[in-house]
mmCIF file of C-alpha atoms in Angstrom:
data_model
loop_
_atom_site.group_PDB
_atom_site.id
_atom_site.type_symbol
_atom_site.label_atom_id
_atom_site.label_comp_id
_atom_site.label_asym_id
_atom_site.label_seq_id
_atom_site.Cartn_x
_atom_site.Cartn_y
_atom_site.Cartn_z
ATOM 1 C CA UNK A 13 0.421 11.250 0.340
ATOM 2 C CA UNK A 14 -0.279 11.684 -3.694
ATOM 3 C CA UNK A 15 -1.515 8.068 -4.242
ATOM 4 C CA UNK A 16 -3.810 8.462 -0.787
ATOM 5 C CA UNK A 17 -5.068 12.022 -2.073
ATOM 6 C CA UNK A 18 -5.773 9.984 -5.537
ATOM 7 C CA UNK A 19 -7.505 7.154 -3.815
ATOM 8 C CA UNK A 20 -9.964 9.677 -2.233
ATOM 9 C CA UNK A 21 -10.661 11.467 -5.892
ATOM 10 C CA UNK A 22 -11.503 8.465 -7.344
ATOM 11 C CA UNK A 23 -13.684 7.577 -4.656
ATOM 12 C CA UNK A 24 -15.241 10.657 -4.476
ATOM 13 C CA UNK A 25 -15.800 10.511 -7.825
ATOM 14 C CA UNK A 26 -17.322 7.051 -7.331
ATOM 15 C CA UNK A 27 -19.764 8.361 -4.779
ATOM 16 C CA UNK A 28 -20.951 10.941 -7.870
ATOM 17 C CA UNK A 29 -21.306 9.177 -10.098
ATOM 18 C CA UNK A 30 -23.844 6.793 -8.302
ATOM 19 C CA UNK A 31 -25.750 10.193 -7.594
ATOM 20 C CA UNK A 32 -26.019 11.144 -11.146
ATOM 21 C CA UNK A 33 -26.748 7.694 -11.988
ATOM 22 C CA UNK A 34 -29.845 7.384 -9.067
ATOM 23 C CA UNK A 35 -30.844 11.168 -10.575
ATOM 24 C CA UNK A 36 -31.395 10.178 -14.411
ATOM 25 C CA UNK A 37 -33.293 7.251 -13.016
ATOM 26 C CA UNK A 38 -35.629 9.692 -11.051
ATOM 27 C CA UNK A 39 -35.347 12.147 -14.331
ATOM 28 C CA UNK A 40 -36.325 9.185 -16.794
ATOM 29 C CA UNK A 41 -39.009 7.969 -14.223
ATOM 30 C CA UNK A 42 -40.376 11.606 -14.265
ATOM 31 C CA UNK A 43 -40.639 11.994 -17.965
ATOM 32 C CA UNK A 44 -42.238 8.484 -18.058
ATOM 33 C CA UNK A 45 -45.138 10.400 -16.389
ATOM 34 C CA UNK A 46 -45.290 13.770 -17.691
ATOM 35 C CA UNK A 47 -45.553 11.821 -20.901
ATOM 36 C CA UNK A 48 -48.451 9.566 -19.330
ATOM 37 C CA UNK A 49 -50.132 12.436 -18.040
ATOM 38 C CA UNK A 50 -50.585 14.150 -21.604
ATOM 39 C CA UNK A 51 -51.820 11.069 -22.912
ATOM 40 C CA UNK A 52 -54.210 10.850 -20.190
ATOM 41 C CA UNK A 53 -55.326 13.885 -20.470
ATOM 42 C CA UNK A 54 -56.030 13.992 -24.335
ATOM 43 C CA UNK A 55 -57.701 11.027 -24.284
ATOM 44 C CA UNK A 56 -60.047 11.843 -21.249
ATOM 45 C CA UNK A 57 -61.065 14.855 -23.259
ATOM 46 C CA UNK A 58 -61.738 12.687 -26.532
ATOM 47 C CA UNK A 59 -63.592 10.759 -24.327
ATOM 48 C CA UNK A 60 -65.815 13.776 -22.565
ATOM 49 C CA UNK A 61 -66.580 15.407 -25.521
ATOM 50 C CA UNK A 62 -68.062 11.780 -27.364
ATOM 51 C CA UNK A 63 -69.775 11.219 -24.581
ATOM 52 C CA UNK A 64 -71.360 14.647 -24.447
ATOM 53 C CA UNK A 65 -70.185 15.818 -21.377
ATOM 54 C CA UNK A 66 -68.839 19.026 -20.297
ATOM 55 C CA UNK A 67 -65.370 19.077 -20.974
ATOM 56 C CA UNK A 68 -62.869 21.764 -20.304
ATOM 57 C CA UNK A 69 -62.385 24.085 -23.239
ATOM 58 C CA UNK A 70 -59.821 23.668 -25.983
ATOM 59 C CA UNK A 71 -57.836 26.352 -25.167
ATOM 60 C CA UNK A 72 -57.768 24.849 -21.409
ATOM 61 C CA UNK A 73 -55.906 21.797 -22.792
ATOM 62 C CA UNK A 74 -54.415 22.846 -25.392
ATOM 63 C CA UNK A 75 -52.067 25.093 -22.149
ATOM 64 C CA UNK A 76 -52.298 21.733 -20.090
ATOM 65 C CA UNK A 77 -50.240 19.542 -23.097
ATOM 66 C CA UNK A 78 -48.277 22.769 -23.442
ATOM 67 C CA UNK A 79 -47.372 23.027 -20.141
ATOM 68 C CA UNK A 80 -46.332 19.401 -19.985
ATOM 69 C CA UNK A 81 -44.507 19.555 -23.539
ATOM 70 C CA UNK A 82 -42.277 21.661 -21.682
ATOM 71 C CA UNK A 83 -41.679 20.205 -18.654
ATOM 72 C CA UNK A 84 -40.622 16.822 -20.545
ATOM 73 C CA UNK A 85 -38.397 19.130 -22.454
ATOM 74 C CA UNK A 86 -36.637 20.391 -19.739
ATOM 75 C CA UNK A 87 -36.555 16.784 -18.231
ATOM 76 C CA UNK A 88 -35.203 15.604 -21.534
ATOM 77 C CA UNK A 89 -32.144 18.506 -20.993
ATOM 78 C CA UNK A 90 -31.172 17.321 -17.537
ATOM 79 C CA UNK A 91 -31.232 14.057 -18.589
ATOM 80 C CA UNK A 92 -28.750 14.784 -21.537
ATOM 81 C CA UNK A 93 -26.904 16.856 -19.011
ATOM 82 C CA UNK A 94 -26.613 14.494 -16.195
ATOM 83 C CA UNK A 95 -25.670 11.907 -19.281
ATOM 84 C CA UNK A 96 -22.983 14.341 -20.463
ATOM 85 C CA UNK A 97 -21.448 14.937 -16.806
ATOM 86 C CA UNK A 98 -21.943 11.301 -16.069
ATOM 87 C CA UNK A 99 -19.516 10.341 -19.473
ATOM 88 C CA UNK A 100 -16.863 13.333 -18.345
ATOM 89 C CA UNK A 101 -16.666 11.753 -15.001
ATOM 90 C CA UNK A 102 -15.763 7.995 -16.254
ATOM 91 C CA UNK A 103 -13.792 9.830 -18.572
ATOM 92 C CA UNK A 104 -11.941 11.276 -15.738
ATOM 93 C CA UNK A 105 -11.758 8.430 -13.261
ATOM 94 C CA UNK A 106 -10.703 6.559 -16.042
ATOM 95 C CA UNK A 107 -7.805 8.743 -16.338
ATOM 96 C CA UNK A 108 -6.688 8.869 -12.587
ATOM 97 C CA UNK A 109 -6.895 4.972 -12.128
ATOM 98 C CA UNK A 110 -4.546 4.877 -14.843
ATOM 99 C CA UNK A 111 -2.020 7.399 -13.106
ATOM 100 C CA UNK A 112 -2.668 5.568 -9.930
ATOM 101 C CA UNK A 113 -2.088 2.341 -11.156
ATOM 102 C CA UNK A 114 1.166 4.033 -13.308
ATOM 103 C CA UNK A 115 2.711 5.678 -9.583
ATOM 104 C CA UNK A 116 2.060 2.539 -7.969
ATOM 105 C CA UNK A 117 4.170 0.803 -10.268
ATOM 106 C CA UNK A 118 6.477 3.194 -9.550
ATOM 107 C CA UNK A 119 6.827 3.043 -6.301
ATOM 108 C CA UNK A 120 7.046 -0.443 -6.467
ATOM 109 C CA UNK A 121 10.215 -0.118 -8.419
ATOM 110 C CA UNK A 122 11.480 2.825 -6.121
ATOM 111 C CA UNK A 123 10.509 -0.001 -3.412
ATOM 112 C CA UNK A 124 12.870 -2.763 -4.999
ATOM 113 C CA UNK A 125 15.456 -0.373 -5.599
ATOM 114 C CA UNK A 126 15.728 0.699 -1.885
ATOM 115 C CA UNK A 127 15.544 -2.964 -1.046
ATOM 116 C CA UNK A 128 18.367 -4.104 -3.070
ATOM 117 C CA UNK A 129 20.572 -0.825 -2.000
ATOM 118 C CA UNK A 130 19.754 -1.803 1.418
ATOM 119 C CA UNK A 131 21.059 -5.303 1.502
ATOM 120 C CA UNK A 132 23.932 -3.953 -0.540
ATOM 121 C CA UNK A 133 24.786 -1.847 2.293
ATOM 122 C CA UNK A 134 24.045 -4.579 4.928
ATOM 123 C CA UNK A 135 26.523 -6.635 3.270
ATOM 124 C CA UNK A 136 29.025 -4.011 3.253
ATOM 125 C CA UNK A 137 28.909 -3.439 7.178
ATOM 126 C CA UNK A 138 28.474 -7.094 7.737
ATOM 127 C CA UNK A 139 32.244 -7.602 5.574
ATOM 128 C CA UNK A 140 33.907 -4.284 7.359
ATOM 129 C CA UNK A 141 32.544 -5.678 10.678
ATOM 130 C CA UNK A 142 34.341 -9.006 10.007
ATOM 131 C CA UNK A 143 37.680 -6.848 9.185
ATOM 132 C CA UNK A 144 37.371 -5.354 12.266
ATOM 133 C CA UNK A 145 37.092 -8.949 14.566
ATOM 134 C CA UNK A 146 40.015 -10.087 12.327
ATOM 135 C CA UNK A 147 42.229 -7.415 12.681
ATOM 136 C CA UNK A 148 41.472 -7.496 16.754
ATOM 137 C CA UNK A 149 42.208 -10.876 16.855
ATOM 138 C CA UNK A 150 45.571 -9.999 14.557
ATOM 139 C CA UNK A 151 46.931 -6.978 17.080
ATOM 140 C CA UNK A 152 45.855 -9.438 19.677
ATOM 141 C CA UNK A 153 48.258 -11.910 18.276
ATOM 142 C CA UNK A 154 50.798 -8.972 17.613
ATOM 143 C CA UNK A 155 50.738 -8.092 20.994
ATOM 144 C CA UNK A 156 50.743 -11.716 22.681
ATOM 145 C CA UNK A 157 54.133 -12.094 19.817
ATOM 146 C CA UNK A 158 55.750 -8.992 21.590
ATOM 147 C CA UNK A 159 54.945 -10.599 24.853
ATOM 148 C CA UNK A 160 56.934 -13.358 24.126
ATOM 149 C CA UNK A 161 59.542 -11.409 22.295
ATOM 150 C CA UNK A 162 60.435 -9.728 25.498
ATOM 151 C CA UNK A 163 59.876 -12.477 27.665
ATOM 152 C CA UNK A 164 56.359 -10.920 29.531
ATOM 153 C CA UNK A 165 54.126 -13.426 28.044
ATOM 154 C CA UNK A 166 52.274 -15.486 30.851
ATOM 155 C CA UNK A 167 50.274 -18.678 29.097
ATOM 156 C CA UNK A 168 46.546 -18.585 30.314
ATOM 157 C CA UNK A 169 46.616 -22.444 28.969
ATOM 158 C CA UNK A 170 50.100 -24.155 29.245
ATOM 159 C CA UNK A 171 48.889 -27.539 28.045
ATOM 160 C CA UNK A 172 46.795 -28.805 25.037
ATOM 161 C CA UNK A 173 44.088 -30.095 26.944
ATOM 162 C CA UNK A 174 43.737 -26.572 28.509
ATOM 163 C CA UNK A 175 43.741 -24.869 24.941
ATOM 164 C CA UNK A 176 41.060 -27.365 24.497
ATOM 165 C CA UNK A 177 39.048 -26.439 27.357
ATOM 166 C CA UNK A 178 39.046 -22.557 26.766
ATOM 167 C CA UNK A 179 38.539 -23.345 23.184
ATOM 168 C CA UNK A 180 34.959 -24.958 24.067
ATOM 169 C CA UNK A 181 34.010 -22.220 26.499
ATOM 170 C CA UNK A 182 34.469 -19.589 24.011
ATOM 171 C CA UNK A 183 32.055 -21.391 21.522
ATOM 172 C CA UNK A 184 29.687 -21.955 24.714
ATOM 173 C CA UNK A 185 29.807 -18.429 25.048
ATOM 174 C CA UNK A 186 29.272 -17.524 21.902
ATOM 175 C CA UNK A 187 26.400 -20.474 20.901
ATOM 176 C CA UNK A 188 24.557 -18.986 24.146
ATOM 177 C CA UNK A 189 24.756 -15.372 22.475
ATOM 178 C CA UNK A 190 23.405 -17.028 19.695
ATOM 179 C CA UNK A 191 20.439 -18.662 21.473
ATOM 180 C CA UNK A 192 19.683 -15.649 23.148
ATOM 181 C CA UNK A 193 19.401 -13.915 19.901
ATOM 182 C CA UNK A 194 17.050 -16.275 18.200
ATOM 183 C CA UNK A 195 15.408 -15.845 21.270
ATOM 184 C CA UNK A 196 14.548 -12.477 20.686
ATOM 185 C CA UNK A 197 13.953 -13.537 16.739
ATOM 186 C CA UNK A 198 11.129 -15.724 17.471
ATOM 187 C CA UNK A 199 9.418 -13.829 20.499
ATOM 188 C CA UNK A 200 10.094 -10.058 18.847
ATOM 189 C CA UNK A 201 10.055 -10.487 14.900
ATOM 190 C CA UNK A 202 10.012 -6.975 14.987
ATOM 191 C CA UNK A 203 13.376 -6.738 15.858
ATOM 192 C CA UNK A 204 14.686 -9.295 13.304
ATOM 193 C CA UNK A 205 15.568 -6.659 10.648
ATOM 194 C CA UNK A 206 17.878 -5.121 13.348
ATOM 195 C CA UNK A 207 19.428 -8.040 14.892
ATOM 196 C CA UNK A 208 19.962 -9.864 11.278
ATOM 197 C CA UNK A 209 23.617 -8.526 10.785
ATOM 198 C CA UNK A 210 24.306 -9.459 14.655
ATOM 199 C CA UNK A 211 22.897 -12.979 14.000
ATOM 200 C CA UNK A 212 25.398 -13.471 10.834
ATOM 201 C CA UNK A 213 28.609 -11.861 12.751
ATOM 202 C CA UNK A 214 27.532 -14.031 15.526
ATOM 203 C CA UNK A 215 27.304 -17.305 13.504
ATOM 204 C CA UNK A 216 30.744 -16.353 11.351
ATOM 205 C CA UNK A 217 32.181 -16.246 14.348
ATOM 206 C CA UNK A 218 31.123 -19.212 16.131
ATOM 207 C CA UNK A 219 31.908 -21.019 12.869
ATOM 208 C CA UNK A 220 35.259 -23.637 13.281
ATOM 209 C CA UNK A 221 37.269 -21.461 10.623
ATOM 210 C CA UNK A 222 37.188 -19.048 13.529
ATOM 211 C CA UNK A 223 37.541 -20.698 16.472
#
């Protein structure tokens, strides 16, 4: 929300800028004229009064250069103010790129942080959720031992070839829980993030140490 808000300052003050920039043009262009017009006018009455023609009285221009004096004065002010406002505002936008570009670093580092933390912590559920297959498969064993113990135990497989056989439907079962999860990978990549621990737990498990 800051770095957004700042975004929209500096652009605003982008926007400003051009307009003071396109308004001392206009100013300058302005005095360019005023100036003109003075000179035009003192030389046309030079020019009258050589030739012997009725000119308009001293006085008359005299308040005409005046008047324009004054008006390329003021010109000359907003120019040096628009200058002044133009110098605060790079001054200032200077300043805020420079805390943008400083946050932004930050959160970049707050970023790499959280990512780090986070496959810390997806490592630590991915080892306690292998614990708790290999302690099933341990009270499992426990309780198939008791069986025996107390004479209860019926064998599902009661020859080696049979072992064999359930052996290679489990990893069937478990390689076609693995297709149907890079299945979802590749046609969903959204979902990738969530199904990455239950791809690893899948593929430890299927692996021969396991089986």
């Amino acid at each position: 929300g800051e770095l957004k808000a700042m975004k929209c300052e500096i652009h605003r003050m982008q926007v400003r800028y051009n307009q003071l920039m396109r308004q001392q043009e206009l100013l300058i262009q302005e005095m360019e004229k005023a100036v003109g017009r003075r000179e035009t006018i003192t030389t046309r009455g030079d020019a009258q009064m050589k030739q012997g023609k009725k000119v308009e009285t001293k006085g008359i221009l005299k308040k005409k250069v005046a008047e324009l004096r004054k008006k390329v004065k003021s010109l000359a002010q907003e120019a040096a103010s628009c200058d002044t406002e133009i110098n605060k505002l790079q001054e200032h936008q200077g300043a805020l790129a420079q805390t943008l570009e400083d946050k932004s670093q930050h959160c970049k580092e707050l970023q790499q942080t959280v990512d780090s933390l986070s496959m810390q912590h997806e490592k630590i559920m991915l080892e306690k959720d292998k614990v708790t297959q290999d302690l099933l498969s341990k009270q499992k064993k426990v309780k198939y031992l008791d069986q025996v113990k107390n004479n209860k135990y019926k064998m599902l497989c009661k020859t080696d070839e049979g072992m064999d056989k359930a052996r290679g439907r489990e990893a069937e079962r478990l390689q076609s829980l693995l297709n149907i999860v890079d299945h979802m990978n590749r046609e969903y990549p959204h979902l990738k993030p969530a199904l990455h621990r239950t791809t690893l737990l899948l593929n430890w498990r299927a692996s021969p140490e396991q089986m």
